Tab-separated table of C-alpha atoms in Angstrom:
chain	number	residue	atom	x	y	z
A	1	MET	CA	-11.188	3.376	-33.069
A	2	ALA	CA	-13.253	5.189	-30.437
A	3	VAL	CA	-14.614	1.826	-29.288
A	4	LEU	CA	-11.103	0.467	-28.888
A	5	ARG	CA	-10.101	3.482	-26.823
A	6	ARG	CA	-13.157	3.023	-24.597
A	7	VAL	CA	-12.277	-0.632	-23.990
A	8	ARG	CA	-8.718	0.365	-23.152
A	9	ASP	CA	-9.953	2.981	-20.705
A	10	VAL	CA	-12.208	0.467	-18.988
A	11	THR	CA	-9.417	-2.080	-18.560
A	12	GLN	CA	-7.064	0.665	-17.334
A	13	SER	CA	-9.585	1.704	-14.745
A	14	GLU	CA	-10.161	-1.935	-13.799
A	15	PHE	CA	-6.421	-2.455	-13.307
A	16	GLN	CA	-6.163	0.681	-11.185
A	17	ASP	CA	-9.039	-0.476	-8.981
A	18	PHE	CA	-7.407	-3.862	-8.638
A	19	TYR	CA	-4.091	-2.255	-7.708
A	20	GLN	CA	-5.636	0.028	-5.100
A	21	ALA	CA	-7.607	-2.826	-3.562
A	22	LYS	CA	-4.968	-5.532	-3.489
A	23	ARG	CA	-1.555	-3.899	-3.373
A	24	ASP	CA	-1.182	-3.853	0.417
A	25	MET	CA	-2.270	-7.441	0.951
A	26	CYS	CA	0.043	-8.563	-1.860
A	27	LEU	CA	2.912	-6.647	-0.279
A	28	ARG	CA	2.274	-8.241	3.115
A	29	SER	CA	2.087	-11.673	1.518
A	30	VAL	CA	5.401	-11.262	-0.248
A	31	LEU	CA	6.998	-9.675	2.808
A	32	ALA	CA	5.983	-12.708	4.852
A	33	SER	CA	7.920	-14.853	2.379
A	34	VAL	CA	11.026	-12.758	1.743
A	35	GLY	CA	11.406	-10.884	5.045
A	36	ASP	CA	12.857	-7.737	3.464
A	37	ARG	CA	10.480	-4.780	3.254
A	38	ALA	CA	12.225	-2.933	0.399
A	39	LEU	CA	12.741	-6.084	-1.632
A	40	ALA	CA	9.112	-7.079	-1.138
A	41	GLU	CA	7.924	-3.718	-2.436
A	42	ASP	CA	10.210	-3.974	-5.484
A	43	LEU	CA	9.000	-7.487	-6.254
A	44	VAL	CA	5.342	-6.610	-5.887
A	45	ALA	CA	5.753	-3.498	-8.036
A	46	GLU	CA	7.422	-5.640	-10.693
A	47	ALA	CA	4.636	-8.220	-10.506
A	48	PHE	CA	1.953	-5.531	-10.839
A	49	THR	CA	3.857	-4.124	-13.806
A	50	ARG	CA	3.708	-7.517	-15.491
A	51	ALA	CA	0.064	-7.786	-14.580
A	52	TRP	CA	-0.557	-4.447	-16.286
A	53	VAL	CA	1.254	-5.678	-19.399
A	54	SER	CA	-0.786	-8.903	-19.460
A	55	TRP	CA	-3.934	-7.582	-17.849
A	56	HIS	CA	-6.138	-9.113	-20.550
A	57	THR	CA	-5.009	-12.532	-19.227
A	58	VAL	CA	-4.496	-11.808	-15.546
A	59	ARG	CA	-7.960	-10.308	-15.100
A	60	HIS	CA	-9.441	-13.732	-15.896
A	61	HIS	CA	-7.282	-15.568	-13.358
A	62	PRO	CA	-9.352	-17.175	-10.584
A	63	ALA	CA	-7.354	-15.177	-8.007
A	64	PRO	CA	-5.425	-12.302	-9.607
A	65	SER	CA	-3.883	-11.340	-6.259
A	66	ALA	CA	-2.464	-14.857	-6.001
A	67	TRP	CA	-1.043	-14.413	-9.507
A	68	ILE	CA	0.686	-11.245	-8.291
A	69	VAL	CA	2.203	-12.980	-5.280
A	70	ARG	CA	3.357	-16.014	-7.261
A	71	THR	CA	4.859	-13.766	-9.927
A	72	ALA	CA	6.608	-11.642	-7.312
A	73	LEU	CA	8.110	-14.711	-5.653
A	74	ASN	CA	9.128	-16.209	-8.991
A	75	THR	CA	10.729	-12.921	-9.959
A	76	ARG	CA	12.719	-13.102	-6.781
A	77	VAL	CA	14.329	-16.299	-8.002
A	78	SER	CA	15.783	-14.441	-10.951
A	79	TRP	CA	16.915	-11.402	-9.028
A	80	TRP	CA	20.068	-13.138	-8.042
A	81	ARG	CA	22.214	-10.151	-7.297
A	82	ARG	CA	19.651	-8.708	-4.966
A	83	ARG	CA	19.201	-12.062	-3.358
A	84	ARG	CA	22.841	-12.250	-2.452
A	85	ARG	CA	22.469	-9.198	-0.296
A	86	GLU	CA	19.585	-10.919	1.425
A	87	VAL	CA	21.714	-13.942	2.201
A	88	ALA	CA	24.074	-11.709	4.076
A	89	LEU	CA	21.166	-10.100	5.901
A	90	GLU	CA	19.240	-13.304	6.496
A	91	SER	CA	20.745	-14.050	9.887
A	92	HIS	CA	20.323	-10.450	11.012
A	93	LEU	CA	16.736	-10.089	9.939
A	94	GLU	CA	15.477	-8.668	13.212
A	95	VAL	CA	18.272	-6.123	13.434
A	96	ALA	CA	17.887	-5.053	9.797
A	97	ALA	CA	14.135	-4.624	10.048
A	98	THR	CA	14.355	-2.713	13.299
A	99	GLU	CA	16.984	-0.424	11.877
A	100	ASN	CA	14.702	0.294	8.940
A	101	GLY	CA	12.232	1.550	11.517
A	102	ASP	CA	9.274	0.211	9.566
A	103	ALA	CA	6.244	1.185	11.599
A	104	GLY	CA	3.502	-1.413	11.769
A	105	LEU	CA	5.864	-4.301	11.195
A	106	ASP	CA	5.915	-6.911	13.942
A	107	VAL	CA	9.451	-8.108	13.492
A	108	VAL	CA	9.232	-10.972	15.975
A	109	LEU	CA	6.114	-12.413	14.420
A	110	LEU	CA	7.551	-11.982	10.943
A	111	ALA	CA	10.636	-13.931	12.003
A	112	VAL	CA	8.471	-16.710	13.443
A	113	LEU	CA	6.482	-16.790	10.220
A	114	ARG	CA	9.613	-17.079	8.138
A	115	ARG	CA	10.777	-20.095	10.114
A	116	LEU	CA	7.768	-22.087	8.951
A	117	PRO	CA	8.364	-24.738	6.285
A	118	PRO	CA	7.838	-23.171	2.832
A	119	ARG	CA	4.562	-24.966	2.050
A	120	GLN	CA	3.010	-24.045	5.397
A	121	ARG	CA	4.104	-20.465	4.925
A	122	GLU	CA	2.576	-20.406	1.434
A	123	VAL	CA	-0.717	-21.626	2.823
A	124	ILE	CA	-0.618	-18.934	5.515
A	125	VAL	CA	0.144	-16.332	2.869
A	126	PHE	CA	-2.750	-17.321	0.630
A	127	ARG	CA	-5.282	-18.139	3.320
A	128	VAL	CA	-4.498	-15.360	5.780
A	129	PHE	CA	-2.883	-12.445	3.986
A	130	LEU	CA	-4.709	-12.841	0.670
A	131	ASP	CA	-7.859	-14.079	2.364
A	132	LEU	CA	-8.431	-16.819	-0.225
A	133	ASP	CA	-10.671	-19.745	0.636
A	134	THR	CA	-9.356	-23.287	0.940
A	135	LYS	CA	-10.500	-24.337	-2.530
A	136	THR	CA	-8.901	-21.387	-4.312
A	137	THR	CA	-5.706	-21.765	-2.295
A	138	ALA	CA	-5.602	-25.436	-3.254
A	139	GLY	CA	-6.093	-24.542	-6.905
A	140	VAL	CA	-3.364	-21.904	-6.869
A	141	LEU	CA	-0.872	-24.148	-5.086
A	142	GLY	CA	-1.833	-27.237	-7.085
A	143	ILE	CA	-2.592	-29.337	-4.024
A	144	ALA	CA	-5.711	-30.937	-2.565
A	145	PRO	CA	-7.996	-28.860	-0.329
A	146	GLY	CA	-7.404	-31.359	2.476
A	147	THR	CA	-3.684	-30.773	2.194
A	148	VAL	CA	-4.256	-27.035	2.508
A	149	THR	CA	-6.228	-27.613	5.694
A	150	ALA	CA	-3.532	-29.913	7.064
A	151	HIS	CA	-0.748	-27.422	6.316
A	152	LEU	CA	-2.749	-24.606	7.862
A	153	SER	CA	-3.406	-26.639	10.968
A	154	ARG	CA	0.277	-27.525	11.364
A	155	ALA	CA	1.292	-23.930	10.737
A	156	VAL	CA	-1.133	-22.669	13.373
A	157	ALA	CA	0.164	-25.214	15.884
A	158	THR	CA	3.769	-24.167	15.215
A	159	LEU	CA	2.928	-20.476	15.360
A	160	ARG	CA	1.002	-20.935	18.598
A	161	ASP	CA	3.956	-22.721	20.214
A	162	GLN	CA	6.440	-20.179	18.913
A	163	LEU	CA	4.370	-17.200	19.942
A	164	ILE	CA	3.812	-18.588	23.430
A	165	THR	CA	7.557	-19.191	23.749
A	166	VAL	CA	8.300	-15.667	22.567
A	167	ASP	CA	5.734	-14.238	25.011
A	168	HIS	CA	7.277	-16.193	27.870
A	169	LEU	CA	10.726	-15.028	26.924
A	170	GLU	CA	9.542	-11.432	26.856
A	171	VAL	CA	7.929	-11.831	30.253
A	172	GLY	CA	10.987	-13.549	31.691
A	173	SER	CA	13.535	-11.160	30.252
B	1	MET	CA	-17.012	-22.897	18.399
B	2	SER	CA	-14.432	-25.035	20.224
B	3	THR	CA	-11.507	-23.710	22.234
B	4	GLY	CA	-9.165	-25.008	19.508
B	5	ASP	CA	-11.004	-23.009	16.851
B	6	THR	CA	-10.883	-19.914	19.022
B	7	ASP	CA	-7.165	-20.414	19.565
B	8	SER	CA	-6.569	-20.853	15.840
B	9	THR	CA	-8.544	-17.751	15.025
B	10	ALA	CA	-6.597	-15.790	17.610
B	11	VAL	CA	-3.280	-17.011	16.194
B	12	LEU	CA	-4.298	-16.210	12.622
B	13	ASP	CA	-5.599	-12.797	13.669
B	14	ALA	CA	-2.277	-12.117	15.365
B	15	VAL	CA	-0.444	-13.143	12.198
B	16	ARG	CA	-2.697	-11.005	10.042
B	17	GLY	CA	-2.339	-8.054	12.374
B	18	SER	CA	1.427	-8.363	12.535
B	19	LEU	CA	1.790	-6.710	9.131
B	20	ASP	CA	-1.240	-4.441	9.233
B	21	GLY	CA	0.860	-1.316	9.149
B	22	VAL	CA	2.765	-2.363	6.031
B	23	VAL	CA	1.454	-0.494	3.006
B	24	MET	CA	2.607	-0.202	-0.566
B	25	SER	CA	4.031	3.213	-1.339
B	26	THR	CA	4.475	2.827	-5.110
B	27	PRO	CA	1.831	4.899	-6.918
B	28	VAL	CA	-0.181	3.248	-9.664
B	29	SER	CA	1.133	5.801	-12.173
B	30	GLN	CA	4.637	4.381	-11.628
B	31	ILE	CA	3.381	0.838	-12.263
B	32	VAL	CA	1.650	1.905	-15.471
B	33	ALA	CA	4.711	3.832	-16.646
B	34	ALA	CA	6.916	0.786	-15.968
B	35	GLY	CA	4.409	-1.379	-17.826
B	36	ARG	CA	4.545	0.877	-20.856
B	37	ALA	CA	8.355	0.794	-20.775
B	38	HIS	CA	8.183	-3.000	-20.479
B	39	ARG	CA	6.026	-3.194	-23.604
B	40	ARG	CA	8.410	-0.942	-25.502
B	41	ARG	CA	11.342	-3.129	-24.464
B	42	ARG	CA	9.516	-6.244	-25.584
B	43	ARG	CA	9.038	-4.735	-29.003
B	44	LEU	CA	12.733	-3.829	-29.108
B	45	ILE	CA	13.733	-7.314	-27.994
B	46	LYS	CA	11.729	-8.807	-30.829
B	47	SER	CA	13.630	-6.570	-33.215
B	48	ALA	CA	16.901	-7.461	-31.478
B	49	GLY	CA	16.159	-11.164	-32.024
B	50	GLY	CA	16.316	-10.552	-35.739
B	51	LEU	CA	19.481	-8.524	-35.316
B	52	ALA	CA	21.094	-11.310	-33.270
B	53	ALA	CA	20.436	-13.807	-36.025
B	54	VAL	CA	22.073	-11.497	-38.528
B	55	THR	CA	25.033	-10.871	-36.182
B	56	ALA	CA	25.524	-14.587	-35.577
B	57	LEU	CA	25.591	-15.186	-39.305
B	58	ALA	CA	28.070	-12.363	-39.778
B	59	LEU	CA	30.345	-13.835	-37.096
B	60	ALA	CA	30.108	-17.350	-38.474
B	61	VAL	CA	31.212	-16.476	-41.969
B	62	PRO	CA	34.637	-15.008	-41.007
B	63	ALA	CA	35.180	-17.964	-38.646
B	64	LEU	CA	34.739	-20.381	-41.511
B	65	ASP	CA	36.988	-18.301	-43.694
B	66	ARG	CA	39.814	-18.048	-41.110
B	67	SER	CA	42.920	-20.149	-41.624
B	68	SER	CA	43.253	-22.979	-39.104
B	69	THR	CA	46.849	-21.915	-38.449
B	70	ALA	CA	45.825	-18.503	-37.151
B	71	PRO	CA	46.878	-18.018	-33.503
B	72	PRO	CA	44.004	-18.624	-31.111
B	73	GLU	CA	44.723	-15.413	-29.171
B	74	LYS	CA	43.987	-13.467	-32.298
B	75	ARG	CA	40.686	-15.206	-32.762
B	76	LEU	CA	39.647	-14.558	-29.189
B	77	SER	CA	40.850	-10.979	-28.818
B	78	PRO	CA	38.186	-8.424	-27.975
B	79	GLN	CA	37.187	-6.176	-30.810
B	80	ALA	CA	37.081	-2.516	-29.890
B	81	GLY	CA	33.592	-1.153	-29.784
B	82	SER	CA	31.932	-4.335	-31.030
B	83	ALA	CA	28.549	-5.250	-29.612
B	84	HIS	CA	26.628	-8.504	-29.905
B	85	VAL	CA	22.974	-8.312	-29.055
B	86	THR	CA	20.940	-11.304	-27.939
B	87	VAL	CA	17.534	-11.583	-26.413
B	88	ALA	CA	18.699	-11.999	-22.816
B	89	PHE	CA	21.855	-9.925	-22.622
B	90	THR	CA	24.080	-7.478	-24.420
B	91	LEU	CA	27.834	-7.825	-24.479
B	92	ALA	CA	30.202	-5.058	-25.461
B	93	SER	CA	33.996	-5.262	-25.611
B	94	HIS	CA	35.541	-1.922	-24.688
B	95	THR	CA	38.839	-0.528	-25.890
B	96	ASP	CA	40.304	-0.728	-22.353
B	97	GLY	CA	39.997	-4.508	-22.578
B	98	THR	CA	36.995	-4.814	-20.270
B	99	ILE	CA	33.814	-6.585	-21.289
B	100	HIS	CA	30.513	-5.059	-20.293
B	101	VAL	CA	27.547	-7.377	-20.072
B	102	THR	CA	24.016	-6.322	-19.304
B	103	TRP	CA	21.615	-9.062	-18.337
B	104	ASN	CA	17.898	-9.154	-18.502
B	105	LYS	CA	17.322	-10.492	-14.983
B	106	ASN	CA	14.234	-12.377	-15.933
B	107	ARG	CA	15.906	-14.495	-18.582
B	108	TYR	CA	19.468	-15.089	-17.498
B	109	PHE	CA	18.757	-18.686	-16.535
B	110	GLN	CA	17.703	-19.517	-20.057
B	111	GLU	CA	20.744	-18.046	-21.722
B	112	HIS	CA	23.773	-19.134	-19.743
B	113	ALA	CA	25.165	-21.284	-22.550
B	114	GLY	CA	24.958	-18.330	-24.930
B	115	LEU	CA	26.528	-16.053	-22.347
B	116	GLN	CA	29.421	-18.447	-21.788
B	117	ARG	CA	30.001	-18.654	-25.514
B	118	ALA	CA	29.873	-14.868	-25.949
B	119	LEU	CA	32.240	-14.201	-23.034
B	120	ARG	CA	34.737	-16.743	-24.324
B	121	HIS	CA	34.550	-15.210	-27.773
B	122	ALA	CA	35.303	-11.850	-26.189
B	123	GLY	CA	38.408	-13.274	-24.502
B	124	PHE	CA	37.154	-13.962	-20.996
B	125	PRO	CA	37.735	-17.524	-19.735
B	126	VAL	CA	34.562	-18.677	-18.055
B	127	LEU	CA	32.693	-21.854	-17.295
B	128	ILE	CA	28.971	-21.533	-16.539
B	129	LYS	CA	26.836	-24.390	-15.308
B	130	GLU	CA	23.438	-24.782	-13.781
B	131	GLY	CA	22.855	-27.068	-10.824
B	132	VAL	CA	26.482	-28.259	-10.904
B	133	PHE	CA	29.358	-26.809	-8.876
B	134	CYS	CA	32.972	-27.347	-9.832
B	135	ARG	CA	36.460	-26.777	-8.448
B	136	GLY	CA	39.928	-27.932	-9.280
B	137	PRO	CA	42.067	-30.135	-7.038
B	138	ARG	CA	44.061	-27.200	-5.669
B	139	ASP	CA	41.452	-24.460	-5.874
B	140	ASP	CA	40.407	-22.462	-2.862
B	141	GLY	CA	36.852	-23.630	-2.218
B	142	SER	CA	35.946	-20.968	0.311
B	143	LEU	CA	32.966	-18.715	-0.363
B	144	ASP	CA	31.751	-15.594	1.342
B	145	PRO	CA	28.119	-15.420	2.514
B	146	SER	CA	27.050	-14.122	-0.880
B	147	GLY	CA	28.510	-17.133	-2.657
B	148	VAL	CA	31.657	-15.518	-4.051
B	149	GLY	CA	35.139	-17.010	-3.826
B	150	PRO	CA	38.480	-15.220	-3.366
B	151	GLY	CA	39.749	-13.204	-6.332
B	152	VAL	CA	36.426	-13.034	-8.158
B	153	ALA	CA	35.923	-9.340	-7.360
B	154	ARG	CA	39.049	-8.513	-9.358
B	155	VAL	CA	37.731	-10.063	-12.563
B	156	MET	CA	33.987	-9.458	-12.261
B	157	LYS	CA	32.157	-6.491	-10.836
B	158	GLY	CA	28.395	-6.139	-10.831
B	159	GLU	CA	25.752	-3.564	-10.303
B	160	ARG	CA	21.977	-3.430	-10.541
B	161	LYS	CA	20.625	-1.207	-13.281
B	162	GLY	CA	16.969	-0.368	-13.032
B	163	ASN	CA	14.271	-2.913	-12.373
B	164	ASP	CA	14.967	-5.369	-15.139
B	165	THR	CA	18.669	-5.454	-15.714
B	166	VAL	CA	21.979	-6.039	-14.012
B	167	ALA	CA	25.294	-4.993	-15.496
B	168	PHE	CA	28.671	-6.667	-15.061
B	169	VAL	CA	32.146	-5.653	-16.037
B	170	PHE	CA	34.564	-8.491	-16.727
B	171	THR	CA	38.294	-7.805	-16.791
B	172	PRO	CA	40.181	-10.530	-18.665
B	173	SER	CA	43.576	-8.950	-17.892
B	174	ALA	CA	42.979	-9.373	-14.145
B	175	MET	CA	42.448	-13.116	-14.469
B	176	PRO	CA	45.356	-15.002	-12.853
B	177	ALA	CA	47.283	-17.278	-15.202
B	178	GLY	CA	45.833	-20.766	-15.434
B	179	LYS	CA	42.515	-19.722	-13.946
B	180	GLN	CA	38.986	-19.181	-15.220
B	181	LEU	CA	35.817	-17.906	-13.646
B	182	PHE	CA	33.328	-20.573	-12.672
B	183	ILE	CA	29.687	-19.509	-12.349
B	184	GLY	CA	27.294	-22.104	-10.963
B	185	TYR	CA	23.638	-21.176	-10.974
B	186	LEU	CA	21.404	-22.999	-8.570
B	187	SER	CA	18.889	-25.063	-10.470
B	188	PRO	CA	15.195	-24.350	-9.859
B	189	SER	CA	14.945	-27.399	-7.568
B	190	GLN	CA	17.984	-26.287	-5.553
B	191	LEU	CA	16.477	-22.842	-5.221
B	192	ALA	CA	13.365	-24.452	-3.789
B	193	VAL	CA	15.390	-26.330	-1.204
B	194	THR	CA	17.195	-23.191	-0.072
B	195	HIS	CA	14.074	-21.015	-0.216
B	196	GLY	CA	15.618	-19.166	-3.128
B	197	ASN	CA	19.003	-18.425	-1.516
B	198	PRO	CA	21.547	-17.961	-2.942
B	199	GLY	CA	21.181	-17.790	-6.721
B	200	SER	CA	24.676	-18.557	-7.860
B	201	VAL	CA	28.207	-19.304	-6.837
B	202	GLU	CA	31.290	-17.741	-8.397
B	203	ARG	CA	34.835	-18.839	-7.844
B	204	LEU	CA	38.096	-18.957	-9.733
B	205	VAL	CA	38.997	-22.480	-10.836
B	206	SER	CA	41.993	-23.901	-12.632
B	207	THR	CA	42.121	-24.454	-16.354
B	208	GLY	CA	43.738	-27.467	-17.959
B	209	VAL	CA	43.035	-29.825	-15.059
B	210	PRO	CA	40.086	-32.112	-14.428
B	211	LEU	CA	37.510	-30.346	-12.275
B	212	THR	CA	35.550	-32.110	-9.600
B	213	CYS	CA	31.896	-31.252	-9.954
B	214	THR	CA	28.993	-31.970	-7.683
B	215	THR	CA	25.293	-31.311	-7.720
B	216	GLN	CA	25.474	-30.439	-4.018
B	217	ALA	CA	25.190	-26.658	-3.657
B	218	PRO	CA	28.187	-25.458	-1.621
B	219	GLU	CA	27.622	-23.748	1.699
B	220	PRO	CA	29.305	-20.425	2.447
B	221	ASN	CA	32.610	-21.350	4.026
B	222	PRO	CA	34.692	-18.283	4.755
B	223	ARG	CA	38.316	-18.823	5.552
């Protein structure tokens, strides 16, 4: 019995370390996909909760942080009532985020990011925000490493163009 | 390192830095507490599965025993205080004639046929489909930006309850004559196309007439 308790304590501590280390990057990853700060936090908290429940499985995942992000985004699909509110906010993303006054959130860049095609955005999320390598990203997304590289390259090109345009607009305005 | 690589690194650094100030405020103790509650609920749901089987059996026996000449209204009338428990949702018919349904948000997609059946049994005319969107020849097809048609708010009101559930109150008496509620969930593939937005469409459609259905998810089209 004492042995069982010790094992439980170790896995608890392991989960807590994982949470402390990865929670912010998971939040940023999900935020980049959903564009709503409060929703992103709810989704990530829900995903971590599920990870805690199934920690014996999740801890063996090749990239547990990727599991969190995928779970959070899948959860979003089922949160239909919440999502409806987002639809109404979607076109006013910049205004909504600014009104929230979320310090440290670059609203313009977030909006540019959200305009990327979904696959390119996913690659950015996993490669940049979760800091996964190409091979792991490919494994998580179920695509070839070369495809990851191609998506990343296209995403960078689009982001570069968009950011330059935004900079010019800011200068010109 | 080439200029292109430098540019790419700069762009990716800018992207990474754009959300640097965003930090998770939920403490780990809250996650663990929610996880424990989740486990408890799972145990309860397992028990409820057994209860649902028993309830279904109990409902089936009187149905078989009922005379075929009994008026259909009688068969469909809500029973005061009755509650049917299933894995994905609970449905309770209240004495004021309203029907209260609580969904498990994570499983509603899997149970829409059961939900339709339960709502109809409770006296609420509803048609629920996934990936298919229907309307009658004279129905108002307009939708607000959240995917809801005119008149729906009178017969169905929703609210979020906690992290895992949503609750809805259905009012059969507010349903206009000759109408039923249509709920069309986007299929997983349609959700992918629309980046997950929106999840469902609700509108009032006619009963007793052929409905025109399409797999094309309707766009919001306010009047």
